[in-house]
Amino acid sequence: MLAMESEEWELYPYIGSQVMEYGQISEDSDDDWNGEVAVSLDAVLPDDLLEKVLSFLPVASIIRSGSVCKRWHEIVHAQRQAWNKMVPQKPWYFMFTCSEDAVSGFAYDPSLRKWYGFDFPCIEKSNWSTSSSAGLVCLMDSENRRRIMVCNPITKDWKRLLDAPGGKTAYYSALAFSVDRSSHQYTVAVARSNQVPPEHYQWEFTIHLYESVTGNWVTPFTGVLLGWRGGDECVICGGILYYLVYSTGVLVNNNEHRHCLVMYDLAARPNHTSLMSMAIPVPCALTCGRLMNLSERLVLVGGIGKQDRPGIIKGIGIWELHNKEWREVARMPHKFFQGFGEFDDVFASCGADDLIYIQSYGSPALLTFEINQKLWKWSVKSPVSKRFPLQLFTGFSFEPRLDIAS
């Protein structure tokens, strides 16, 4: 059953919605006017001004305005190029429960503090990898990691890219995605890590890049990591691919950090470089480290492990990278940490602009953190309910936009 704050709502387009038509008012009709005739805004404003007015609304309100009348419907649905000047939108969060069935869930709009029933296009399983940027979401099939798609969740526009190289045999694959806001061209990065037999401490690391301008994949870098392996966490920020690597427990002292951040310049694309020579240790013993690009600021969110039991979370911290050094932004207050109930050592965390979302896999509770104001806040109660003790939940964020296509 849906909570009071949720709405079962087909975002785009409105199918079967009622569209009203207004008649024009003649200048010669003054004699018949008795003071009760309503003059529609539709009869007064030209298209460009009407689009300007609508562009100040939240995305959800813009889409709903398409059912006001026939002319508004045409403006909202047929003239999407007008929306590239709309006011910035806070990122939404799509939450769903893990299931073998088709993926459907609810999207949270932090501007209106509402949940919407939402069918996400093209995603088939809850364990797919995702990365979002500037209104588009990139998805990688967890079973066939060569299969990658790009979509706009609001307009439902999507397409499948050419198969990515090397996905069938990779032990670990990480996905990163970046969209140029002016040209709408995008870059997809897939970082793969494979063990080199028979040496357990050697891992091959490969970067594959897809450019929407060319529509092709290239492999600019292949190297070997000694004592370190890749994982499933990377992000593009400021033209640099940042990637979390993990110690294999070999060739690394117990006192050293078990996680490090490596960097690869996507503009220069060096094919021979020592990534570990420039590696940046994480700020403390972490579990479930998540990287995110917040307005071209590299941010790390991670669970802070206990000193004697590093796999058990005692809190959650947020750090920002400045000149290759981590600066602590905030730590989750204990009252919010307790609000999740039983907190496992893994959790979902993502964000964009200045907003970070944090969600426990074992609970539908959703916490937000506004990094500029350093403000923690619970979302409106999620309509997703827990039906059995071992039920898991997950989610990811995306920016709602009408003006960008895959």
Coordinates of N, CA and C in Angstrom, one line a residue, residues 7 49 57 75 82 121 136 151 183 186 198 203 214 218 227 231 235 258 288 290 304 344 346 359 370 379 383:
E7 N 2.7 9.1 -4.7 CA 1.7 9.2 -5.8 C 2.0 8.2 -6.9
L49 N 7.3 33.1 -23.7 CA 7.1 33.5 -22.3 C 6.5 32.4 -21.5
L57 N 9.5 26.0 -12.7 CA 8.8 25.0 -11.9 C 9.7 23.8 -11.7
I75 N 3.6 22.2 -25.8 CA 4.9 22.9 -25.3 C 5.7 22.0 -24.5
A82 N 13.5 23.8 -25.1 CA 13.3 25.0 -24.3 C 13.7 24.7 -22.8
P121 N 13.3 2.9 -16.9 CA 13.4 2.3 -18.2 C 14.7 1.4 -18.3
L136 N 21.3 12.0 -17.3 CA 21.3 10.6 -17.9 C 21.9 9.6 -16.9
C151 N 20.3 6.0 -20.5 CA 18.9 6.4 -20.5 C 18.6 7.7 -19.8
S183 N 27.4 20.4 -24.6 CA 27.2 19.7 -25.8 C 26.3 18.5 -25.7
Y186 N 28.8 12.5 -24.1 CA 29.2 11.8 -22.8 C 30.3 10.8 -23.0
P198 N 49.7 -17.6 -12.1 CA 49.3 -18.2 -10.8 C 49.5 -17.3 -9.6
W203 N 47.3 -8.4 -10.2 CA 46.0 -8.1 -10.8 C 46.2 -7.2 -12.0
T214 N 32.1 9.5 -31.1 CA 32.6 8.5 -32.1 C 31.7 7.3 -32.1
V218 N 37.5 2.4 -26.9 CA 39.0 2.4 -26.9 C 39.5 1.9 -25.6
G227 N 49.9 -6.5 -5.3 CA 49.4 -6.5 -4.0 C 48.1 -5.7 -3.9
G231 N 38.1 -3.0 -7.8 CA 36.7 -3.2 -7.2 C 35.6 -2.8 -8.1
V235 N 34.7 6.9 -10.3 CA 33.9 8.1 -10.7 C 34.8 9.0 -11.6
R258 N 44.3 -0.2 3.9 CA 43.8 -1.3 3.0 C 43.1 -0.9 1.8
C288 N 32.8 -0.1 2.7 CA 31.8 0.4 1.7 C 32.1 1.8 1.3
R290 N 32.3 4.9 -1.1 CA 31.6 5.4 -2.3 C 32.2 6.7 -2.7
I304 N 33.0 4.0 8.8 CA 34.2 4.0 9.7 C 34.2 2.8 10.5
D344 N 24.2 -2.8 8.6 CA 25.2 -3.7 8.2 C 26.5 -3.0 7.8
V346 N 27.5 -2.8 4.8 CA 27.4 -2.3 3.5 C 26.1 -1.4 3.4
Q359 N 21.5 5.2 2.3 CA 20.5 4.3 2.6 C 21.1 2.9 3.0
E370 N 23.0 17.8 2.9 CA 23.4 18.9 2.0 C 24.7 19.4 2.4
S379 N 14.4 11.9 4.7 CA 13.4 12.1 3.6 C 12.0 11.8 4.2
P383 N 7.4 4.9 0.7 CA 6.3 4.0 0.6 C 6.7 2.6 0.4

